[in-house]
Amino acid sequence: MPTLKINGSEIEVPDGITLLQACEMAGAEVPRFCYHERLSIAGNCRMCLVEWVGAPKPQASCALSVNDLRPNRDGSPAEIRTDSEVVKKAREGVMEFLLINHPLDCPICDQGGECDLQDQAMSYGVDASRYAENKRAVEEKDIGALVKTTMTRCIHCTRCIRFVTEIAGVPELGATGRGEDMEITTYLEKAMSSELQGNVIDLCPVGALTSKPYAFSARPWELHKTETIDVMDAVGSNIRIDTRGREVMRVMPRLHEDINEEWISDKSRFIWDGLRSQRLDQPYVRKGGKLEPASWQEAFAAIAKAVSGTKPEKMAAIAGDLSAAEDMFALKGLMDNLGVANIDCRQDGARLDPALGRSSYIFNSTIAGIEDADCLLLVGCNPRFEAAMLNARIRKRWLRGDFPVGVIGGLSDGANTDLTYDFEYLGAGPESLSEVRSGKHSFFKKLKSAKKPMIVIGQGALARKDGATVLSAVATLAVACGAVGPNWNGFNILHNAAGRVAGLDLGFVPGENGRDMEAIVTGAMAGEIDFIYLLGADEIPGDRFGKAFVVYQGTHGDQGAHRADVILPGAAYTEKSGTYVNTEGRAQMANRGAFPPGDAREDWAILRALSDVLDATLPYDSLSQLRTAMFEAVPHFARIEQIEPGQPEDIGRIAKIGGRLGKSLFESAVRDFYMTNPICRASRIMAGQSAAKAAERGEATGTDG
């Protein structure tokens, strides 16, 4: 390991790191604009200049490896200074050049208060300019509805170009021209299409790229910041929500190396306007075929009347995709007290059963474990749309090389689909899976020869009548190719519902002689189910409930609310504290950043109040009491930020289930990335993105003007 002397202190640093990183390890702050730890090195801005004692001129510390710093002639370590007069003068010169063409937009710039250029100008700027010529101006670019451009402010750090090329894998930005004619622009006049494009807003060190929907809405110092968890997919990205009063003004990523690193998808970032629109803010009761506003007492009385007029075996409850663990625990407790066994959290009909063991329904390799894999098979999923951050991790591993990827089904355009990395399309349905499983396909040899092979099964392959057979077939393949062992479990389930793993952990599935989701709706159509309680379940068409009495508890006037006989307004994920378990089985705690609108209440509190009216009282009066009971029932929920691993031997038992595979092709569970839940569907921003994507494909949508 190289030894350096930085600002008078000797320090031993790892091989291969940059001088800039070494300086930071020594506690020296080095300013930078173009350098970013997760992007390739550009060396554009020269703001990170340091003095290498004995060198003829200051060095760009971001582009210099510590291994290139030879010791002095007497054998003493190379000496680096970051605070000398030479460094100060060099950085002031760089700052003067950067500010030559930069406009005086600070009072009207959305980056104000969070601007790297503004902050560093305070340390290295001078109080006067020697530049008398006219400033350079650049024509604005329209790169879509999400990212606003003011390219006159651009300092050509190229962070945005490197991000879309390297991380997002959709290289739509580039630089044209040279010298003062250089511009950052799209290669063709069109909007950016990556699901991660919003991250360039955070990367931009000046105000050249800002959030278009958020433009001129608030200043950073006006906002209250809350660290919480994203629920737009099952990855569990760590986010920060910024609120002003009761309104969520924006959503930002939060660092978590094992999940989302420091990125989030556009759906997670720009969903905030959907939290305000079409909200349910008071109870409703259907009278004479029409929903009318009601008090909580009237709504509870209508539910009590419906419950008293039926039997437990004719009642059912379905939990939706965004439900927190506390809400499902309370609903399950209420149904248990009423003697109801017809409950299900798998509203898409996925054939996953917690009785088969936790390995049968979590992402066993973990998201970070993707970087350790050396071969990947995707079955019935499109991770780019179902889990954008997980897909970015796959691309990160693929960029390192020697990582064959095979795909069976799940892609709408087959081999022509862009997953942002190369893959071998093996087929579209069960026949292709059988061919690989039997060893007849050449890709089996790649899995077999890999040291750490991974197989990922999407909900598109599981939410079908033969889903259990597909699960068993993939488990057989995993065992046959050596993907499951004591030190590596490459059998993975990719969920797209934030609340699904917690629901399975809680056992929110049919009890003894109970009906699953499909049997519930079939029973409702046949008149065998009289009462259905929907906890945020919005993905089931209302006409499938027949004449059953439907109670909908949720946040938005979506499908569930349209069909309901009683509506109970609940709290969105930003308006309550709740436990979520991501697809890899990691328990995480979401925190409340705002309050529900009007008379809406936290979901567990609604269920607790309703239990009194139904004479099925739940044994807790506060959230802490509920969590104590929940942690007793499922202890690993209390181990926040830890993954409770499944048992590898469970996979062998799944492989023995067997059965006959169907013939229908595997389809992705997500057809429209921007329209996957009621919050998305209430968002004008998401509707615009959905319509733009449909227009690209030549399709018509309900959002067209």
C-alpha positions in Angstrom: 0.0 0.0 0.0 1.4 3.4 -1.0 2.4 5.9 1.7 1.9 9.6 1.2 2.5 12.7 3.2 -0.6 14.9 3.0 -0.5 18.3 4.6 2.3 17.2 6.9 0.7 13.9 8.0 1.8 10.5 6.7 -1.0 8.2 5.6 -1.0 4.7 4.1 -3.7 4.4 1.4 -5.1 1.5 -0.7 -3.7 0.7 -4.1 -5.4 2.2 -7.2 -7.4 5.0 -5.6 -7.1 8.5 -6.8 -5.1 11.2 -5.1 -8.4 13.1 -4.5 -9.7 10.1 -2.5 -6.4 9.8 -0.6 -6.6 13.5 0.4 -10.2 12.9 1.7 -9.0 9.9 3.7 -6.4 12.2 5.3 -9.2 14.6 6.2 -8.4 17.3 3.6 -11.3 18.7 1.7 -10.8 18.9 -2.0 -13.3 20.9 -4.2 -14.5 19.3 -7.4 -17.2 19.7 -10.1 -16.6 17.0 -12.7 -15.4 14.2 -10.4 -17.9 11.7 -9.0 -17.1 8.5 -7.2 -19.5 6.4 -9.3 -18.6 7.9 -12.7 -15.6 7.5 -14.9 -12.9 10.2 -14.5 -13.1 13.1 -16.9 -10.6 15.6 -15.5 -12.5 18.5 -17.0 -13.0 21.2 -14.4 -9.5 21.3 -12.8 -11.0 22.5 -9.5 -9.3 19.7 -7.6 -5.8 20.9 -8.2 -3.3 20.1 -5.4 0.4 20.7 -5.0 2.8 17.8 -5.4 5.9 19.2 -3.8 8.7 19.0 -6.5 6.3 18.9 -9.5 6.5 21.8 -11.9 2.8 22.6 -11.7 -0.3 21.8 -9.7 -1.9 18.4 -10.3 -5.5 17.4 -11.0 -6.0 15.1 -8.0 -9.1 13.3 -9.5 -7.1 12.0 -12.5 -3.9 11.0 -10.7 -3.5 7.6 -9.1 -1.7 7.3 -5.9 0.4 4.6 -7.5 1.8 7.2 -9.9 3.3 9.2 -7.1 6.9 8.1 -6.9 8.7 8.6 -3.6 11.3 11.4 -3.2 15.0 10.7 -4.0 15.8 10.2 -0.3 13.1 7.5 -0.1 10.6 9.6 1.8 6.9 9.5 0.7 5.7 11.9 -1.9 4.4 15.1 -0.3 1.0 16.6 -1.2 -0.4 19.9 -0.1 -4.0 21.0 -0.4 -3.9 24.2 1.5 -0.8 26.0 0.2 -0.7 29.4 -1.4 0.1 27.7 -4.8 -3.1 25.6 -4.5 -5.2 28.6 -3.4 -4.0 30.7 -6.3 -4.5 27.9 -8.8 -8.1 27.2 -7.7 -8.9 30.9 -7.7 -7.8 31.0 -11.3 -9.9 28.0 -12.2 -12.9 29.6 -10.5 -12.4 32.8 -12.4 -12.5 31.0 -15.7 -15.6 29.1 -14.7 -17.4 32.3 -13.8 -16.4 34.1 -17.0 -19.5 33.0 -18.9 -21.7 31.9 -16.0 -24.8 34.2 -15.8 -25.8 36.1 -12.6 -28.9 33.9 -12.2 -28.6 33.0 -8.5 -31.7 34.9 -7.3 -33.9 33.2 -9.9 -32.1 29.8 -10.1 -33.7 26.7 -8.6 -30.2 25.4 -7.7 -29.7 28.3 -5.3 -29.0 27.0 -1.8 -27.9 23.6 -3.2 -25.4 24.8 -5.8 -21.8 23.5 -5.7 -20.6 26.4 -7.8 -22.2 28.9 -5.5 -20.6 27.2 -2.4 -17.1 27.0 -3.9 -17.2 30.5 -5.3 -17.6 31.6 -1.6 -14.2 30.0 -0.9 -12.3 30.5 -4.1 -14.0 33.3 -5.9 -12.8 36.9 -6.2 -14.9 40.1 -5.8 -14.3 41.4 -9.3 -14.0 40.1 -12.8 -11.3 41.0 -15.3 -13.4 39.8 -18.2 -15.0 42.6 -20.2 -16.3 40.7 -23.3 -19.9 39.6 -23.7 -20.9 36.4 -22.0 -21.4 33.2 -24.0 -25.1 32.3 -24.4 -26.5 28.9 -25.4 -29.9 28.0 -26.9 -32.1 26.0 -24.4 -32.7 22.3 -25.1 -36.0 20.5 -24.6 -35.1 17.1 -23.3 -38.5 16.2 -21.9 -41.0 17.0 -19.3 -38.8 16.0 -16.3 -35.5 17.8 -16.6 -35.4 21.5 -17.2 -32.4 22.9 -19.1 -30.7 26.3 -18.7 -27.5 25.4 -20.6 -26.0 28.9 -20.5 -25.1 28.0 -16.9 -23.4 24.8 -18.0 -19.7 24.4 -17.0 -19.1 21.3 -19.1 -18.4 19.0 -16.3 -20.0 16.2 -18.3 -21.4 14.4 -15.3 -24.8 14.1 -17.0 -23.3 12.6 -20.1 -21.3 10.0 -18.1 -24.3 9.1 -16.0 -26.7 8.4 -18.9 -24.0 6.5 -20.7 -22.5 4.5 -17.9 -25.2 4.1 -15.1 -28.5 4.5 -17.0 -27.2 2.8 -20.1 -29.3 5.0 -22.5 -26.6 7.3 -24.1 -28.8 10.1 -25.2 -26.7 13.1 -24.1 -23.4 14.1 -25.6 -21.1 17.0 -26.3 -20.9 18.8 -29.7 -18.4 21.4 -30.8 -15.1 22.4 -29.2 -13.8 25.3 -27.1 -16.4 28.0 -26.4 -18.7 26.3 -29.0 -19.0 23.1 -27.0 -22.6 22.3 -25.9 -24.2 19.5 -24.0 -27.2 18.3 -25.9 -29.2 15.3 -27.1 -27.8 13.7 -30.3 -31.3 14.0 -31.8 -34.1 16.4 -31.0 -36.1 14.3 -28.7 -36.9 13.8 -25.0 -34.7 11.6 -22.8 -36.2 8.1 -22.4 -34.3 6.6 -19.4 -36.3 5.7 -16.3 -33.3 7.1 -14.3 -32.9 10.5 -16.1 -34.0 12.5 -13.0 -30.7 11.7 -11.3 -28.8 14.1 -13.6 -30.6 16.9 -11.6 -28.8 15.8 -8.5 -25.5 15.3 -10.3 -25.5 18.7 -12.0 -23.2 21.0 -9.8 -24.7 24.2 -11.2 -28.2 25.2 -12.3 -28.0 23.9 -15.9 -30.2 20.9 -15.2 -33.0 21.2 -12.7 -36.4 19.6 -12.0 -39.0 20.9 -14.5 -42.1 19.9 -12.4 -40.6 21.4 -9.2 -39.4 24.7 -11.0 -40.0 27.8 -8.9 -42.0 25.9 -6.3 -39.9 26.3 -3.1 -36.4 27.1 -1.8 -34.4 24.4 0.1 -34.5 26.3 3.4 -38.3 26.4 3.3 -38.6 22.6 3.3 -38.8 20.1 6.1 -36.8 17.0 5.3 -37.8 13.4 6.3 -35.8 10.3 5.6 -38.1 7.4 4.6 -38.6 4.5 2.1 -39.9 4.4 -1.4 -42.8 2.1 -2.2 -43.1 2.6 -6.0 -41.6 -0.9 -6.4 -40.3 -3.6 -4.1 -36.6 -2.6 -4.2 -37.1 -0.3 -1.1 -35.0 2.6 -2.3 -34.0 5.0 0.5 -35.4 8.4 -0.2 -35.9 11.8 1.5 -39.2 13.6 1.2 -39.2 17.4 1.4 -42.4 18.9 2.6 -43.8 22.4 3.1 -46.8 22.4 5.5 -48.9 19.4 4.5 -47.6 19.1 0.9 -44.8 17.0 -0.4 -42.8 19.3 -2.6 -40.2 16.9 -3.9 -38.6 13.5 -3.4 -34.8 13.0 -3.3 -32.6 9.9 -3.2 -30.8 8.9 0.0 -27.5 6.9 0.1 -27.8 3.2 0.7 -25.0 1.2 -0.8 -26.7 -2.2 -0.6 -30.0 -1.1 -2.3 -30.1 2.0 -4.5 -26.6 3.4 -3.9 -27.5 7.1 -4.4 -29.9 6.9 -7.3 -33.7 6.6 -7.6 -36.0 6.0 -10.5 -38.1 8.8 -12.1 -41.3 7.2 -10.8 -40.0 7.4 -7.2 -38.7 11.0 -7.7 -41.6 12.6 -9.6 -44.6 10.9 -8.0 -45.2 13.7 -5.4 -48.0 15.4 -7.3 -50.0 12.2 -7.3 -50.1 12.4 -3.5 -52.2 15.6 -3.7 -54.6 14.6 -6.6 -57.8 12.6 -6.3 -57.3 12.0 -2.6 -60.0 10.5 -0.4 -60.3 12.9 2.6 -63.6 11.7 4.2 -65.6 8.6 4.5 -68.3 7.7 1.9 -71.3 5.4 2.0 -73.2 4.2 -1.0 -76.9 5.2 -0.8 -79.3 4.6 -3.6 -76.5 3.5 -5.8 -74.5 6.7 -5.3 -71.6 7.4 -2.9 -72.4 10.1 -0.5 -70.1 11.8 2.2 -70.6 10.3 5.7 -69.2 10.5 9.2 -66.9 7.9 10.5 -69.7 6.6 12.7 -72.1 6.3 9.8 -69.4 4.4 7.7 -68.6 2.0 10.6 -72.4 1.4 11.2 -72.9 0.5 7.5 -70.0 -2.0 7.8 -71.3 -3.4 11.0 -74.7 -3.9 9.5 -73.1 -5.8 6.5 -71.0 -7.9 8.7 -73.8 -8.9 11.0 -75.9 -10.0 8.0 -73.4 -12.6 6.8 -71.2 -15.4 8.0 -67.4 -15.6 8.4 -67.1 -18.1 5.5 -68.8 -15.6 3.2 -66.4 -12.7 4.1 -63.0 -11.9 2.7 -60.1 -9.4 2.9 -57.5 -8.5 0.3 -54.4 -6.4 1.0 -53.0 -4.1 -1.7 -49.5 -3.6 -3.0 -48.6 -0.5 -1.0 -49.8 -1.7 2.4 -47.4 -1.4 5.3 -46.8 -4.4 7.6 -48.6 -2.7 10.5 -51.8 -2.2 8.4 -51.8 -5.9 7.2 -51.1 -7.1 10.7 -54.1 -5.1 12.0 -56.4 -6.3 9.2 -55.3 -9.9 9.7 -56.0 -9.6 13.4 -59.4 -8.2 12.8 -60.2 -11.0 10.3 -58.9 -13.6 12.8 -61.2 -12.2 15.5 -64.1 -12.4 13.1 -63.2 -16.0 12.2 -62.5 -15.1 8.5 -60.1 -17.4 6.7 -60.5 -15.9 3.2 -57.6 -13.4 3.2 -54.8 -12.8 0.6 -52.1 -10.2 0.0 -51.3 -11.5 -3.5 -53.9 -9.4 -5.5 -52.1 -10.3 -8.7 -52.7 -14.0 -8.0 -49.0 -14.9 -7.7 -48.5 -18.6 -6.7 -46.2 -17.9 -3.7 -46.8 -19.7 -0.5 -45.0 -18.8 2.8 -45.5 -22.4 3.9 -42.7 -23.3 1.4 -40.2 -21.3 3.3 -38.8 -17.8 3.1 -36.4 -18.8 0.3 -39.3 -19.4 -1.9 -40.4 -15.8 -2.1 -37.4 -13.5 -1.5 -34.4 -12.3 -3.6 -32.0 -14.6 -1.9 -28.8 -13.4 -3.5 -29.6 -9.8 -2.3 -29.4 -6.8 -4.6 -25.8 -6.1 -3.7 -25.0 -9.8 -4.3 -25.7 -9.2 -8.1 -22.2 -7.8 -8.2 -20.8 -11.2 -7.1 -22.7 -13.2 -9.7 -21.1 -14.5 -12.9 -24.1 -15.6 -14.9 -27.8 -14.5 -14.9 -31.1 -16.0 -16.1 -34.2 -13.8 -16.1 -37.5 -15.7 -16.3 -40.8 -13.8 -16.9 -39.6 -10.3 -15.9 -38.4 -7.1 -17.3 -36.2 -5.6 -14.5 -35.8 -2.3 -16.3 -39.5 -1.5 -15.7 -40.3 -3.7 -12.7 -37.2 -2.7 -10.6 -35.2 0.1 -12.3 -32.6 0.3 -9.5 -32.1 -3.4 -9.5 -31.6 -3.3 -13.3 -29.0 -0.6 -12.8 -27.1 -3.0 -10.5 -27.3 -5.7 -13.2 -25.8 -3.3 -15.7 -23.1 -2.3 -13.3 -22.1 -6.0 -13.0 -22.4 -6.5 -16.8 -20.0 -3.6 -17.4 -17.2 -5.5 -15.6 -17.4 -8.2 -18.3 -17.7 -12.0 -18.3 -21.4 -11.9 -17.3 -23.7 -13.8 -19.7 -27.4 -12.9 -19.3 -30.2 -15.1 -20.6 -33.8 -14.1 -20.8 -36.9 -16.2 -21.1 -40.1 -14.2 -21.7 -41.2 -11.0 -19.9 -40.1 -8.7 -22.8 -42.8 -7.1 -24.9 -40.5 -6.8 -27.9 -38.5 -10.0 -27.4 -34.8 -9.8 -28.4 -35.3 -6.2 -29.6 -36.1 -4.9 -26.1 -33.4 -2.7 -24.6 -32.5 -3.8 -21.0 -29.4 -1.5 -21.1 -27.1 -4.5 -21.4 -26.5 -7.3 -23.8 -28.5 -10.5 -23.3 -29.3 -13.8 -25.1 -33.0 -14.2 -25.7 -33.8 -17.9 -25.1 -37.5 -17.9 -25.8 -40.8 -16.5 -24.7 -42.5 -19.3 -22.7 -42.5 -22.5 -20.7 -41.1 -24.6 -23.6 -37.9 -22.5 -23.5 -37.7 -22.9 -19.7 -38.1 -26.7 -20.1 -35.4 -26.8 -22.8 -32.9 -25.0 -20.5 -33.9 -27.0 -17.4 -33.4 -30.3 -19.3 -29.9 -29.2 -20.3 -30.7 -29.2 -24.0 -30.0 -25.4 -24.4 -26.5 -24.2 -24.5 -27.2 -21.6 -21.8 -27.6 -24.4 -19.3 -23.8 -25.0 -19.7 -23.1 -21.4 -18.9 -25.2 -21.6 -15.7 -23.6 -24.9 -14.8 -20.0 -23.7 -15.3 -20.6 -20.4 -13.4 -19.3 -20.2 -9.8 -22.2 -18.0 -8.6 -25.1 -18.3 -11.1 -28.3 -16.3 -10.5 -31.9 -17.0 -11.6 -34.5 -14.3 -11.2 -38.2 -15.1 -11.5 -40.7 -12.3 -12.1 -44.3 -12.0 -11.1 -45.2 -12.4 -14.8 -44.2 -16.1 -14.5 -45.8 -16.6 -11.2 -49.2 -14.8 -11.4 -50.8 -17.4 -13.6 -52.6 -20.7 -13.1 -49.4 -22.8 -13.5 -47.4 -20.3 -11.4 -46.6 -23.0 -8.7 -45.4 -25.3 -11.5 -43.2 -22.6 -13.0 -41.7 -21.9 -9.5 -41.0 -25.6 -9.1 -39.4 -25.9 -12.6 -37.1 -23.0 -11.9 -36.2 -24.4 -8.6 -35.3 -27.7 -10.3 -33.1 -25.7 -12.7 -31.5 -23.8 -9.8 -30.6 -27.1 -8.1 -29.4 -28.8 -11.3 -27.0 -26.0 -12.2 -25.6 -25.5 -8.7 -27.2 -22.1 -8.1 -28.2 -23.2 -4.5 -25.7 -24.1 -1.9 -24.6 -23.3 1.7 -22.5 -20.2 0.6 -24.6 -19.0 -2.3 -28.3 -19.0 -3.0 -29.0 -17.9 -6.6 -32.7 -18.6 -6.6 -34.5 -15.2 -6.6 -38.0 -13.9 -6.7 -38.4 -10.3 -8.1 -41.4 -8.6 -6.6 -43.0 -5.4 -7.8 -45.3 -4.7 -4.8 -43.7 -3.0 -1.9 -46.0 -4.7 0.7 -45.8 -8.2 -0.7 -42.9 -9.8 1.2 -44.2 -8.4 4.5 -47.6 -9.8 3.8 -46.1 -13.3 3.1 -44.0 -13.0 6.2 -47.1 -12.2 8.2 -49.0 -15.1 6.7 -51.6 -12.9 5.1 -52.7 -15.8 2.9 -55.8 -18.1 3.1 -56.2 -19.9 6.4 -57.5 -23.4 6.8 -60.2 -24.0 4.1 -59.8 -20.4 3.1 -60.0 -18.9 -0.4 -57.2 -17.2 -2.2 -57.6 -14.0 -4.3 -58.9 -15.8 -7.4 -61.3 -17.9 -5.4 -62.5 -14.8 -3.6 -63.5 -13.0 -6.7 -64.9 -16.1 -8.3 -67.0 -16.7 -5.2 -68.2 -13.1 -5.3 -69.3 -13.5 -8.9 -71.2 -16.7 -7.9 -72.8 -15.1 -4.8 -70.8 -17.2 -2.4 -68.9 -14.2 -1.0 -71.0 -11.4 0.5 -68.5 -9.1 2.1 -65.0 -8.0 0.8 -62.6 -5.7 2.6 -60.1 -4.1 0.3 -57.0 -2.6 2.0 -55.6 -0.4 -0.8 -56.3 -3.1 -3.3 -56.8 -1.2 -6.6 -55.5 -3.6 -9.3 -58.7 -5.8 -9.4 -61.4 -4.7 -11.8 -64.5 -3.7 -9.8 -66.9 -5.8 -12.0 -65.2 -9.0 -10.6 -66.8 -8.5 -7.2 -70.3 -9.3 -8.3 -73.0 -8.1 -5.8 -70.7 -8.4 -2.7 -70.6 -5.6 -0.2 -67.2 -4.0 -0.7 -65.4 -1.8 1.8 -62.4 0.1 0.4 -59.8 1.5 2.7 -57.2 3.5 0.8 -55.9 6.9 -0.3 -57.1 7.6 -3.9 -60.3 7.4 -5.9 -59.1 4.6 -8.0 -60.7 1.2 -9.0 -61.2 0.0 -5.5 -63.0 3.2 -4.4 -65.2 3.3 -7.6 -66.7 -0.1 -6.8 -66.9 0.3 -3.0 -70.1 0.5 -0.9 -68.1 2.1 1.9 -64.9 4.1 1.6 -62.6 4.7 4.5 -59.9 7.3 3.8 -56.4 6.1 4.7 -52.9 7.6 4.8 -50.3 7.4 2.0 -46.8 6.1 2.6 -45.5 9.6 3.2 -48.1 10.3 5.8 -47.5 7.4 8.2 -44.8 5.5 10.0 -44.7 1.9 8.7 -42.5 -1.1 8.2 -41.8 -2.4 4.7 -39.8 -5.4 3.6 -38.2 -5.2 0.2 -37.8 -8.0 -2.3 -34.6 -9.2 -0.8 -36.3 -9.6 2.6 -34.8 -6.5 4.3 -37.0 -4.9 6.9 -37.0 -1.1 6.6 -38.8 1.7 8.5 -40.7 4.5 6.7 -41.2 7.7 8.5 -44.1 10.2 8.4 -43.2 13.4 6.6 -46.7 14.9 6.2 -50.2 14.4 7.6 -53.2 12.9 5.8 -55.7 15.3 4.3 -59.1 16.1 5.9 -60.5 13.3 7.9 -58.2 10.6 6.6 -56.4 8.6 9.3 -53.6 6.1 9.5 -54.7 2.7 8.4 -54.0 0.7 11.5 -55.9 3.3 13.6 -59.0 2.9 11.3 -58.9 -0.9 11.7 -58.5 -0.5 15.5 -61.5 1.8 15.7 -63.6 -0.5 13.4 -62.7 -3.5 15.5 -64.6 -2.0 18.5 -67.7 -1.4 16.5 -67.6 -5.0 15.2 -67.1 -6.4 18.7 -63.8 -7.9 17.6 -61.5 -5.5 19.5 -57.8 -5.6 18.6 -55.6 -5.8 21.7 -53.6 -2.6 21.2 -54.3 1.2 21.4 -51.1 2.7 20.0 -48.7 2.1 17.2 -46.0 1.1 19.7 -48.3 -1.6 21.2 -49.2 -2.8 17.8 -45.5 -3.1 16.8 -44.7 -5.0 20.0 -47.4 -7.5 19.1 -46.2 -7.7 15.5 -42.5 -8.1 16.5 -43.6 -11.0 18.7 -45.4 -12.6 15.8 -42.6 -11.9 13.3 -39.4 -11.2 15.2 -37.2 -10.3 12.1 -39.4 -7.2 11.5 -37.7 -5.7 14.5 -34.3 -6.1 13.0 -34.4 -3.0 10.9 -32.0 -2.9 7.9 -31.1 -6.5 8.3 -32.0 -9.4 6.0 -33.5 -12.6 7.5 -32.1 -15.2 5.1 -34.1 -18.1 3.8 -33.0 -21.7 4.0 -31.4 -23.1 0.9 -32.9 -26.5 1.5 -36.3 -25.0 0.9 -35.5 -24.8 -2.8 -35.0 -28.5 -3.0 -38.5 -29.0 -1.6 -40.0 -26.6 -4.1 -38.4 -28.5 -6.9 -40.3 -31.6 -5.9 -43.8 -29.9 -6.4 -43.7 -30.7 -10.1 -46.8 -30.3 -12.3 -47.6 -29.6 -15.9 -46.5 -26.3 -17.4 -49.0 -24.3 -19.4 -48.4 -23.1 -22.9 -49.1 -19.3 -22.6 -46.1 -17.1 -22.9 -44.5 -15.3 -19.9 -45.4 -11.6 -19.9 -44.0 -8.9 -17.7 -46.1 -7.9 -14.7 -45.5 -4.2 -15.6 -46.9 -3.1 -18.9 -46.6 0.7 -18.2 -43.7 1.7 -16.0 -45.5 5.0 -15.1 -48.9 3.6 -14.2 -48.5 0.8 -11.7 -50.4 2.0 -8.6 -53.1 4.5 -7.6 -50.6 7.2 -6.7 -49.0 6.9 -10.2 -52.4 7.0 -11.8 -53.3 10.2 -9.9 -50.1 12.0 -11.0 -50.2 14.4 -13.9 -46.5 14.1 -14.3 -46.7 10.3 -14.6 -49.7 10.5 -17.0 -47.7 12.8 -19.2 -44.7 10.4 -19.3 -47.0 7.5 -20.0 -48.7 9.3 -22.9 -45.3 10.3 -24.3 -44.0 6.7 -24.2 -47.3 5.5 -25.8 -46.9 8.1 -28.6 -43.4 6.8 -29.3 -44.8 3.3 -29.7 -47.7 4.7 -31.8 -50.3 3.7 -29.2 -53.3 5.7 -27.9 -53.9 6.2 -24.2 -56.6 7.6 -22.0 -54.3 10.5 -21.2 -54.3 11.8 -24.8 -55.9 15.2 -25.3 
